[in-house]
Amino acid sequence: MKRLLKMLPVLILVAVMVGCSCMPTISFGSNQPPKAYIDSITPANAAAGSPIAFSGHGTDADGTVVAYRWRSSINGDFGTTASFDTSSLSMGTHIIYFKVQDNTGNWSDEMRDRITVTEGGAPSGPTPIITSFFAAPGTISPGGSATISWNVSNATSISIDNGIGTVAAAGSTTVSPATTTLYTITATSATGSITATTQIVVGSTSAGLPTINSFTASPAAILLGASTTLSWNVSDATAVFIDKGIGPVAPADTRNVSPAVTTTYTLTATNATGTRIQSVTVTVHKLLIPMPTPTFPIKPVKTTGALPTIESEDGAIAKDGSSYTVFAGTGAGDRASNIPRRAFLSFDISSIPVGSTITEAILDLSAYTKEGNPTYATLGFFEIYFYEYGNYSSLQTSSAVHFNTTGQLVKGGRYSSYPFSPWKLSVEETSTSVPLLQNMVGAGKNRCQFKIQFSTATDGDNTADLFYFNDATLTIKYTEP
């Protein structure tokens, strides 16, 4: 009887639910969101004011597609139909987003693609880069001489004023100015020109002028939004000033800058005797890193295969005191007389179409040979840098610059244990997560080059301790634009 009394409220509730027609219908399913697809955007690179055709569609497994929305990372919303033409997009590189809505009000995930709108008729191609331009010594007596050295890439023509004229991409020349002279180098390509300056002071009072020991930008070229480091070292100056909003600075220091356009920075060093100036140019590539999210249909991943090094461009530089020797081999370590040696590897990446998206890049050093006992315990860290040096002739003409200039460390490219295995290194990014290889392809570069060295110059054992990487390979996977 007690059990019946306990069950009575439940029985009454069930009866009410069955008899009441106002009870809601219980659904055991849920609405599926629609899916969006970008069919085409034509052309992918357009002149400002010219029409661009957009086409997309959507599907819905349990309903119908009733609305469309297109938007740009620069202009915002600009389309509400499946297919249309427009000529209203601003200049720049746009990430295009497309989504659809179903009849229950649900929106799909956004699909993405990329287009670039440029000024009509504007030239395209890589921007010149002045890696270095300096005079040594910076001060001479009347009748004396100095050597001007330079290194330039991506230029179709290079010239230096004050009677020097047209010059090669890398080299040096001896000058004997009669008076204090400012030399300007101009590098030109289809995209425009950039300049840098250096000064040679002549006169009996010149010994009292400040000395600009160095003024550099590393890296000399950056992607829009990235930063570079200005470094300088000045002696015998009472005031040091850098323009472009930097202002007064210490005689030796560094400063990170992020210019929005290609910019020339000028350092002015002053004391009671006079002033000395030097400039450096930072090239800015206005390219947007392609979004990693694939559009539909998914583009097939292609590969370069195992690219061998370019033997005629590979080399190594050894430093003995103030002299430098260039070798055709790729040995890194130290020689028998405790002379440090650094290796340079060059790979041809011209087969990758400009604008491709890099998905993987592996530098394979496993086919190395060695001489002696090159270990990290005695030679410090084993380091791999991105470093654009040009070719073997550049190593010969600017050996001091290439030996002493630090490139951009590859992400994970500093090893403190021995040996590292399997001697295969991912080389898509720098240690600061800059997608440098992607930027190279986006800028139309046809070379990917590396510098390999130990952090300690020598282990002091008077024995050659070297790794040789003559059989290194670079394999790059990518999707075409």
Short mmCIF file of C-alpha atoms in Angstrom, two decimals:
data_model
loop_
_atom_site.label_atom_id
_atom_site.label_comp_id
_atom_site.label_asym_id
_atom_site.label_seq_id
_atom_site.Cartn_x
_atom_site.Cartn_y
_atom_site.Cartn_z
CA MET A 1 0.00 0.00 0.00
CA LYS A 2 2.86 2.40 0.90
CA ARG A 3 4.56 1.62 -2.45
CA LEU A 4 1.31 2.44 -4.31
CA LEU A 5 0.99 5.79 -2.46
CA LYS A 6 4.58 6.71 -3.42
CA MET A 7 3.95 5.92 -7.11
CA LEU A 8 0.63 7.79 -7.28
CA PRO A 9 2.10 11.31 -8.01
CA VAL A 10 4.25 9.88 -10.81
CA LEU A 11 1.25 8.14 -12.39
CA ILE A 12 -0.78 11.36 -12.21
CA LEU A 13 2.06 13.37 -13.88
CA VAL A 14 2.38 10.85 -16.69
CA ALA A 15 -1.37 10.94 -17.25
CA VAL A 16 -1.37 14.72 -17.44
CA MET A 17 1.52 14.72 -19.92
CA VAL A 18 -0.18 12.19 -22.17
CA GLY A 19 -3.53 13.95 -22.08
CA CYS A 20 -2.29 17.52 -22.53
CA SER A 21 -1.91 18.56 -26.15
CA CYS A 22 0.08 21.66 -25.13
CA MET A 23 3.23 19.72 -24.19
CA PRO A 24 6.19 20.59 -26.46
CA THR A 25 7.57 18.09 -28.93
CA ILE A 26 10.94 16.76 -27.78
CA SER A 27 13.55 16.73 -30.58
CA PHE A 28 16.53 14.41 -30.42
CA GLY A 29 18.37 16.02 -33.38
CA SER A 30 20.14 19.40 -33.95
CA ASN A 31 20.48 21.71 -36.92
CA GLN A 32 23.70 21.29 -38.94
CA PRO A 33 25.41 24.56 -39.95
CA PRO A 34 25.91 25.23 -43.67
CA LYS A 35 29.27 25.07 -45.46
CA ALA A 36 30.82 27.82 -47.63
CA TYR A 37 33.09 27.39 -50.65
CA ILE A 38 35.08 29.99 -52.60
CA ASP A 39 34.95 28.89 -56.24
CA SER A 40 37.17 31.58 -57.79
CA ILE A 41 38.58 35.09 -57.43
CA THR A 42 39.80 36.45 -60.77
CA PRO A 43 42.37 37.88 -61.19
CA ALA A 44 44.35 37.14 -58.02
CA ASN A 45 46.52 40.20 -58.73
CA ALA A 46 44.65 43.24 -60.04
CA ALA A 47 45.28 46.89 -60.80
CA ALA A 48 43.41 49.43 -58.68
CA GLY A 49 40.08 50.36 -60.29
CA SER A 50 39.91 47.26 -62.49
CA PRO A 51 37.07 44.73 -61.99
CA ILE A 52 37.62 41.62 -59.87
CA ALA A 53 35.18 38.69 -60.20
CA PHE A 54 34.15 36.80 -57.04
CA SER A 55 32.26 33.50 -57.11
CA GLY A 56 31.25 31.21 -54.25
CA HIS A 57 28.49 28.88 -53.14
CA GLY A 58 27.18 27.12 -50.07
CA THR A 59 25.52 23.83 -49.12
CA ASP A 60 23.26 22.84 -46.22
CA ALA A 61 22.62 19.18 -45.35
CA ASP A 62 19.31 19.84 -43.57
CA GLY A 63 18.05 23.08 -45.11
CA THR A 64 18.77 25.75 -47.70
CA VAL A 65 21.31 28.56 -48.10
CA VAL A 66 19.57 31.94 -47.99
CA ALA A 67 22.32 34.56 -47.57
CA TYR A 68 25.97 35.26 -48.50
CA ARG A 69 28.59 37.60 -47.09
CA TRP A 70 32.02 38.60 -48.48
CA ARG A 71 34.44 40.77 -46.51
CA SER A 72 37.99 42.08 -46.89
CA SER A 73 40.68 42.45 -44.23
CA ILE A 74 41.15 46.03 -45.53
CA ASN A 75 37.71 47.23 -46.72
CA GLY A 76 35.33 45.22 -44.53
CA ASP A 77 32.04 43.84 -45.95
CA PHE A 78 31.74 44.35 -49.71
CA GLY A 79 29.39 41.68 -51.14
CA THR A 80 26.10 39.89 -50.30
CA THR A 81 25.52 37.68 -53.37
CA ALA A 82 27.08 34.40 -54.46
CA SER A 83 28.77 35.87 -57.56
CA PHE A 84 29.51 39.47 -58.55
CA ASP A 85 32.16 41.87 -59.87
CA THR A 86 33.63 44.88 -58.06
CA SER A 87 36.33 47.47 -58.73
CA SER A 88 36.09 49.23 -55.36
CA LEU A 89 38.80 47.40 -53.37
CA SER A 90 41.64 49.52 -52.01
CA MET A 91 45.28 48.97 -52.91
CA GLY A 92 47.05 46.38 -50.77
CA THR A 93 47.05 42.67 -50.05
CA HIS A 94 43.58 41.54 -48.96
CA ILE A 95 42.56 38.45 -47.05
CA ILE A 96 39.10 37.65 -48.46
CA TYR A 97 36.55 35.95 -46.16
CA PHE A 98 33.34 34.25 -47.40
CA LYS A 99 30.48 32.69 -45.42
CA VAL A 100 26.86 31.60 -46.01
CA GLN A 101 23.69 31.49 -43.85
CA ASP A 102 21.00 28.78 -43.77
CA ASN A 103 17.23 29.11 -43.38
CA THR A 104 17.44 28.72 -39.57
CA GLY A 105 19.79 31.70 -39.20
CA ASN A 106 23.05 29.78 -38.68
CA TRP A 107 26.21 31.06 -40.39
CA SER A 108 28.94 28.78 -41.74
CA ASP A 109 32.62 28.98 -40.87
CA GLU A 110 34.46 31.56 -42.99
CA MET A 111 36.60 30.41 -45.92
CA ARG A 112 39.67 32.47 -46.86
CA ASP A 113 41.64 33.43 -49.95
CA ARG A 114 44.10 36.18 -50.85
CA ILE A 115 44.29 38.86 -53.58
CA THR A 116 46.62 41.80 -54.19
CA VAL A 117 45.50 45.14 -55.62
CA THR A 118 48.27 47.41 -56.89
CA GLU A 119 48.45 50.78 -58.59
CA GLY A 120 47.73 50.33 -62.30
CA GLY A 121 50.90 49.80 -64.30
CA ALA A 122 53.10 49.73 -61.20
CA PRO A 123 56.23 47.59 -61.63
CA SER A 124 56.69 44.44 -59.61
CA GLY A 125 59.71 42.50 -58.45
CA PRO A 126 62.20 42.41 -55.59
CA THR A 127 63.37 45.65 -53.98
CA PRO A 128 67.12 46.41 -53.93
CA ILE A 129 68.95 45.74 -50.65
CA ILE A 130 72.19 47.51 -49.63
CA THR A 131 73.71 45.09 -47.12
CA SER A 132 76.84 47.17 -46.49
CA PHE A 133 78.58 50.36 -47.69
CA PHE A 134 81.55 51.76 -45.79
CA ALA A 135 84.96 53.43 -46.14
CA ALA A 136 88.14 52.30 -44.39
CA PRO A 137 89.84 54.26 -43.03
CA GLY A 138 87.27 57.00 -42.62
CA THR A 139 89.99 59.63 -42.14
CA ILE A 140 93.03 60.20 -44.37
CA SER A 141 95.80 62.76 -44.66
CA PRO A 142 96.05 64.94 -47.80
CA GLY A 143 97.33 62.74 -50.63
CA GLY A 144 96.31 59.56 -48.81
CA SER A 145 93.81 56.91 -49.94
CA ALA A 146 90.91 54.88 -48.51
CA THR A 147 88.97 51.82 -49.65
CA ILE A 148 85.22 51.95 -50.22
CA SER A 149 83.48 48.53 -49.98
CA TRP A 150 79.87 47.56 -50.69
CA ASN A 151 77.47 44.63 -50.98
CA VAL A 152 74.12 44.94 -52.79
CA SER A 153 71.44 42.44 -53.90
CA ASN A 154 68.27 42.53 -56.07
CA ALA A 155 69.52 45.51 -58.11
CA THR A 156 69.63 45.84 -61.91
CA SER A 157 72.08 48.74 -61.74
CA ILE A 158 74.41 50.08 -59.04
CA SER A 159 76.42 53.28 -59.12
CA ILE A 160 78.57 55.38 -56.79
CA ASP A 161 78.95 59.12 -57.30
CA ASN A 162 82.04 61.34 -57.26
CA GLY A 163 83.48 59.78 -60.41
CA ILE A 164 83.31 56.09 -59.46
CA GLY A 165 80.34 55.27 -61.70
CA THR A 166 78.65 51.92 -62.35
CA VAL A 167 79.86 49.04 -60.17
CA ALA A 168 79.20 45.32 -59.59
CA ALA A 169 76.86 44.02 -56.87
CA ALA A 170 79.74 43.50 -54.43
CA GLY A 171 83.24 44.88 -54.46
CA SER A 172 85.63 47.60 -53.35
CA THR A 173 87.57 50.48 -54.86
CA THR A 174 90.39 52.76 -53.72
CA VAL A 175 89.84 56.52 -53.75
CA SER A 176 92.03 59.54 -52.94
CA PRO A 177 89.76 62.55 -52.46
CA ALA A 178 91.46 65.92 -52.16
CA THR A 179 88.89 67.19 -49.68
CA THR A 180 86.39 65.71 -47.25
CA THR A 181 83.88 63.87 -49.48
CA LEU A 182 80.50 62.21 -48.97
CA TYR A 183 80.03 59.17 -51.23
CA THR A 184 76.54 57.92 -52.14
CA ILE A 185 75.73 54.49 -53.55
CA THR A 186 72.46 54.12 -55.52
CA ALA A 187 70.91 50.68 -56.14
CA THR A 188 68.08 50.49 -58.69
CA SER A 189 65.58 47.83 -59.82
CA ALA A 190 62.17 47.85 -61.52
CA THR A 191 60.57 48.76 -58.17
CA GLY A 192 62.69 51.88 -57.58
CA SER A 193 65.98 53.03 -56.07
CA ILE A 194 67.56 53.18 -52.60
CA THR A 195 70.74 54.91 -51.41
CA ALA A 196 73.34 54.79 -48.66
CA THR A 197 76.23 57.13 -47.83
CA THR A 198 79.68 57.03 -46.29
CA GLN A 199 82.16 59.83 -45.64
CA ILE A 200 85.93 60.16 -46.03
CA VAL A 201 87.45 63.07 -44.11
CA VAL A 202 90.61 64.72 -45.49
CA GLY A 203 92.73 67.31 -43.67
CA SER A 204 95.28 67.98 -40.99
CA THR A 205 92.53 68.40 -38.38
CA SER A 206 90.70 65.24 -39.41
CA ALA A 207 92.45 63.15 -36.78
CA GLY A 208 90.39 64.96 -34.17
CA LEU A 209 87.03 64.15 -35.78
CA PRO A 210 84.73 61.44 -34.41
CA THR A 211 85.17 57.93 -35.78
CA ILE A 212 82.13 55.90 -36.85
CA ASN A 213 83.49 52.39 -36.37
CA SER A 214 80.26 50.76 -37.57
CA PHE A 215 76.62 51.53 -38.36
CA THR A 216 74.53 48.58 -39.59
CA ALA A 217 70.98 47.23 -39.85
CA SER A 218 70.41 43.51 -39.27
CA PRO A 219 68.55 42.28 -41.19
CA ALA A 220 68.86 44.85 -43.96
CA ALA A 221 65.47 43.80 -45.42
CA ILE A 222 62.26 43.05 -43.52
CA LEU A 223 58.64 42.21 -44.19
CA LEU A 224 56.12 44.97 -43.46
CA GLY A 225 55.33 44.82 -39.74
CA ALA A 226 58.60 43.12 -38.76
CA SER A 227 61.55 44.83 -37.04
CA THR A 228 65.28 45.18 -37.62
CA THR A 229 68.11 46.13 -35.28
CA LEU A 230 70.23 49.23 -35.86
CA SER A 231 73.68 48.84 -34.29
CA TRP A 232 76.42 51.46 -34.07
CA ASN A 233 79.79 52.11 -32.48
CA VAL A 234 81.27 55.60 -32.43
CA SER A 235 84.41 56.92 -30.73
CA ASP A 236 85.75 60.42 -29.96
CA ALA A 237 82.30 62.04 -30.24
CA THR A 238 80.66 64.47 -27.83
CA ALA A 239 77.23 63.89 -29.40
CA VAL A 240 75.72 61.13 -31.53
CA PHE A 241 72.37 61.56 -33.28
CA ILE A 242 70.22 59.34 -35.53
CA ASP A 243 67.39 60.83 -37.57
CA LYS A 244 63.90 59.46 -38.36
CA GLY A 245 62.68 60.18 -34.85
CA ILE A 246 65.38 58.28 -32.92
CA GLY A 247 67.28 61.35 -31.68
CA PRO A 248 70.37 61.53 -29.40
CA VAL A 249 71.92 58.14 -28.61
CA ALA A 250 74.87 56.64 -26.74
CA PRO A 251 78.17 56.21 -28.65
CA ALA A 252 77.68 52.41 -28.80
CA ASP A 253 74.21 50.89 -28.65
CA THR A 254 71.40 49.18 -30.57
CA ARG A 255 67.82 50.13 -31.38
CA ASN A 256 64.96 48.06 -32.82
CA VAL A 257 62.98 49.85 -35.54
CA SER A 258 59.93 48.86 -37.62
CA PRO A 259 59.69 51.22 -40.60
CA ALA A 260 56.53 51.01 -42.70
CA VAL A 261 58.41 51.81 -45.91
CA THR A 262 61.99 51.48 -47.16
CA THR A 263 63.91 53.96 -44.98
CA THR A 264 67.43 55.40 -44.87
CA TYR A 265 68.73 56.13 -41.36
CA THR A 266 71.58 58.66 -41.00
CA LEU A 267 73.93 58.73 -38.00
CA THR A 268 75.67 62.03 -37.22
CA ALA A 269 78.67 62.07 -34.84
CA THR A 270 79.96 65.45 -33.62
CA ASN A 271 82.79 66.85 -31.51
CA ALA A 272 84.64 70.17 -31.22
CA THR A 273 86.57 69.50 -34.43
CA GLY A 274 83.59 68.77 -36.66
CA THR A 275 81.02 66.24 -37.82
CA ARG A 276 81.05 62.84 -39.48
CA ILE A 277 77.99 61.06 -40.93
CA GLN A 278 77.08 57.60 -42.21
CA SER A 279 73.78 56.10 -43.36
CA VAL A 280 72.18 52.67 -43.66
CA THR A 281 69.03 51.70 -45.58
CA VAL A 282 66.36 49.24 -44.37
CA THR A 283 64.34 47.74 -47.23
CA VAL A 284 60.68 46.95 -46.44
CA HIS A 285 58.84 44.35 -48.52
CA LYS A 286 55.12 45.13 -48.58
CA LEU A 287 54.02 41.51 -48.69
CA LEU A 288 51.48 39.78 -46.49
CA ILE A 289 52.33 36.33 -45.18
CA PRO A 290 49.83 33.94 -46.80
CA MET A 291 47.20 32.61 -44.40
CA PRO A 292 47.83 28.97 -43.44
CA THR A 293 44.13 28.05 -43.66
CA PRO A 294 43.56 26.40 -47.08
CA THR A 295 40.71 27.40 -49.35
CA PHE A 296 38.42 24.88 -51.01
CA PRO A 297 39.35 22.84 -52.94
CA ILE A 298 42.52 22.02 -51.01
CA LYS A 299 45.54 22.65 -53.22
CA PRO A 300 47.97 19.74 -53.66
CA VAL A 301 51.29 19.97 -51.85
CA LYS A 302 54.25 19.96 -54.23
CA THR A 303 57.92 19.40 -53.46
CA THR A 304 61.22 20.57 -54.87
CA GLY A 305 62.76 17.19 -54.13
CA ALA A 306 66.17 17.14 -52.47
CA LEU A 307 67.91 20.24 -53.85
CA PRO A 308 71.72 19.93 -53.84
CA THR A 309 73.90 22.90 -52.96
CA ILE A 310 75.18 25.08 -55.80
CA GLU A 311 78.80 23.99 -55.75
CA SER A 312 80.00 27.05 -57.67
CA GLU A 313 78.45 29.35 -55.03
CA ASP A 314 79.34 27.36 -51.88
CA GLY A 315 82.45 28.22 -49.92
CA ALA A 316 84.14 28.79 -46.59
CA ILE A 317 86.12 31.65 -45.05
CA ALA A 318 88.98 31.29 -42.56
CA LYS A 319 90.26 34.18 -40.44
CA ASP A 320 93.93 34.42 -39.46
CA GLY A 321 94.43 37.61 -37.48
CA SER A 322 93.36 40.42 -39.82
CA SER A 323 93.61 38.34 -43.03
CA TYR A 324 90.92 36.16 -44.56
CA THR A 325 91.18 33.14 -46.88
CA VAL A 326 88.30 31.82 -49.01
CA PHE A 327 87.95 28.08 -49.75
CA ALA A 328 85.75 26.24 -52.25
CA GLY A 329 84.90 23.54 -49.67
CA THR A 330 82.21 23.90 -47.00
CA GLY A 331 84.19 23.12 -43.84
CA ALA A 332 83.16 24.67 -40.51
CA GLY A 333 85.31 24.48 -37.37
CA ASP A 334 89.00 25.31 -36.98
CA ARG A 335 92.13 24.53 -38.99
CA ALA A 336 95.36 22.95 -37.77
CA SER A 337 96.87 26.30 -36.79
CA ASN A 338 93.82 27.19 -34.61
CA ILE A 339 92.29 29.36 -37.35
CA PRO A 340 88.46 29.55 -37.27
CA ARG A 341 86.57 28.65 -40.44
CA ARG A 342 82.91 29.24 -41.34
CA ALA A 343 80.90 27.55 -44.11
CA PHE A 344 78.43 29.05 -46.62
CA LEU A 345 75.80 26.96 -48.48
CA SER A 346 73.65 28.12 -51.42
CA PHE A 347 70.47 26.51 -52.81
CA ASP A 348 68.49 27.36 -55.97
CA ILE A 349 64.78 27.87 -55.07
CA SER A 350 63.77 29.49 -58.38
CA SER A 351 61.52 26.52 -59.24
CA ILE A 352 59.02 27.61 -56.55
CA PRO A 353 56.43 29.99 -58.07
CA VAL A 354 56.29 33.47 -56.51
CA GLY A 355 53.43 33.63 -54.02
CA SER A 356 53.50 29.94 -53.13
CA THR A 357 52.82 28.93 -49.53
CA ILE A 358 55.66 27.03 -47.85
CA THR A 359 54.43 24.06 -45.79
CA GLU A 360 57.77 22.45 -44.89
CA ALA A 361 61.50 22.97 -45.47
CA ILE A 362 64.16 20.50 -44.32
CA LEU A 363 67.92 21.18 -44.42
CA ASP A 364 69.57 17.74 -44.45
CA LEU A 365 73.18 17.74 -43.19
CA SER A 366 73.33 13.99 -42.52
CA ALA A 367 75.76 13.27 -45.39
CA TYR A 368 78.54 15.20 -43.66
CA THR A 369 82.18 14.19 -43.43
CA LYS A 370 84.49 15.32 -40.66
CA GLU A 371 88.15 15.92 -39.98
CA GLY A 372 89.56 15.65 -36.48
CA ASN A 373 87.13 15.91 -33.56
CA PRO A 374 84.77 18.89 -33.97
CA THR A 375 82.71 18.70 -30.77
CA TYR A 376 80.56 21.23 -29.00
CA ALA A 377 82.43 20.70 -25.74
CA THR A 378 85.49 22.44 -27.19
CA LEU A 379 84.14 24.61 -30.03
CA GLY A 380 81.02 25.98 -28.35
CA PHE A 381 77.56 25.92 -29.93
CA PHE A 382 77.04 24.53 -33.44
CA GLU A 383 75.02 27.28 -35.21
CA ILE A 384 73.06 27.53 -38.47
CA TYR A 385 72.03 30.97 -39.78
CA PHE A 386 69.98 32.28 -42.69
CA TYR A 387 72.55 34.44 -44.46
CA GLU A 388 72.26 35.98 -47.94
CA TYR A 389 75.82 36.38 -49.20
CA GLY A 390 75.40 36.29 -52.99
CA ASN A 391 77.94 33.98 -54.60
CA TYR A 392 81.53 32.72 -54.38
CA SER A 393 82.87 35.92 -55.93
CA SER A 394 81.17 37.91 -53.17
CA LEU A 395 82.85 35.70 -50.56
CA GLN A 396 86.18 36.58 -52.16
CA THR A 397 85.63 40.33 -52.55
CA SER A 398 83.94 40.87 -49.17
CA SER A 399 85.40 38.06 -47.07
CA ALA A 400 85.78 40.17 -43.91
CA VAL A 401 82.16 41.35 -44.10
CA HIS A 402 80.77 37.84 -44.65
CA PHE A 403 82.94 36.23 -41.96
CA ASN A 404 82.01 38.76 -39.28
CA THR A 405 78.39 39.56 -40.15
CA THR A 406 75.83 37.58 -38.17
CA GLY A 407 72.80 36.35 -40.10
CA GLN A 408 69.41 35.38 -38.68
CA LEU A 409 69.59 32.27 -36.52
CA VAL A 410 67.42 29.41 -37.81
CA LYS A 411 64.71 28.40 -35.33
CA GLY A 412 66.24 25.56 -33.30
CA GLY A 413 69.54 26.17 -35.13
CA ARG A 414 71.86 26.34 -32.08
CA TYR A 415 73.02 22.98 -30.72
CA SER A 416 74.83 22.40 -27.43
CA SER A 417 74.87 18.58 -27.44
CA TYR A 418 76.82 16.23 -29.69
CA PRO A 419 75.95 14.76 -32.05
CA PHE A 420 72.47 15.97 -32.90
CA SER A 421 70.42 13.47 -34.86
CA PRO A 422 69.22 12.88 -37.50
CA TRP A 423 71.03 16.02 -38.78
CA LYS A 424 67.82 17.21 -40.43
CA LEU A 425 66.63 20.68 -39.48
CA SER A 426 63.35 22.47 -40.15
CA VAL A 427 64.30 25.82 -41.71
CA GLU A 428 61.00 27.63 -42.32
CA GLU A 429 61.53 30.26 -39.60
CA THR A 430 64.14 32.26 -37.70
CA SER A 431 64.68 31.90 -33.96
CA THR A 432 62.31 34.87 -33.52
CA SER A 433 59.56 33.07 -35.52
CA VAL A 434 59.90 35.23 -38.64
CA PRO A 435 58.82 33.06 -41.64
CA LEU A 436 61.93 34.04 -43.58
CA LEU A 437 61.78 31.31 -46.25
CA GLN A 438 58.14 32.24 -46.95
CA ASN A 439 59.20 35.87 -47.27
CA MET A 440 61.98 34.92 -49.71
CA VAL A 441 59.49 33.14 -51.98
CA GLY A 442 57.03 36.02 -51.66
CA ALA A 443 59.74 38.51 -52.67
CA GLY A 444 60.73 36.44 -55.73
CA LYS A 445 64.20 35.49 -54.49
CA ASN A 446 65.86 32.58 -56.30
CA ARG A 447 68.41 31.66 -53.63
CA CYS A 448 68.17 30.35 -50.07
CA GLN A 449 71.58 30.55 -48.37
CA PHE A 450 72.96 29.51 -44.99
CA LYS A 451 76.01 30.23 -42.84
CA ILE A 452 77.31 27.46 -40.54
CA GLN A 453 79.79 28.08 -37.73
CA PHE A 454 80.83 27.25 -34.17
CA SER A 455 80.33 29.94 -31.52
CA THR A 456 83.91 29.45 -30.25
CA ALA A 457 86.61 30.38 -32.76
CA THR A 458 89.01 27.52 -31.92
CA ASP A 459 89.62 24.79 -29.35
CA GLY A 460 93.34 25.64 -29.34
CA ASP A 461 94.59 22.06 -29.85
CA ASN A 462 96.56 22.84 -33.05
CA THR A 463 94.56 20.13 -34.85
CA ALA A 464 92.10 20.57 -37.71
CA ASP A 465 88.55 19.95 -36.41
CA LEU A 466 86.05 20.44 -39.23
CA PHE A 467 82.63 19.35 -40.49
CA TYR A 468 82.19 19.32 -44.29
CA PHE A 469 78.68 19.67 -45.77
CA ASN A 470 79.37 19.36 -49.51
CA ASP A 471 76.47 16.86 -49.90
CA ALA A 472 73.87 18.86 -47.95
CA THR A 473 70.35 19.03 -49.45
CA LEU A 474 67.30 21.27 -48.99
CA THR A 475 63.79 19.86 -49.53
CA ILE A 476 60.88 22.31 -49.66
CA LYS A 477 57.17 21.45 -49.77
CA TYR A 478 54.71 24.11 -50.92
CA THR A 479 51.31 24.84 -52.46
CA GLU A 480 51.11 27.02 -55.55
CA PRO A 481 49.19 30.33 -55.47
#
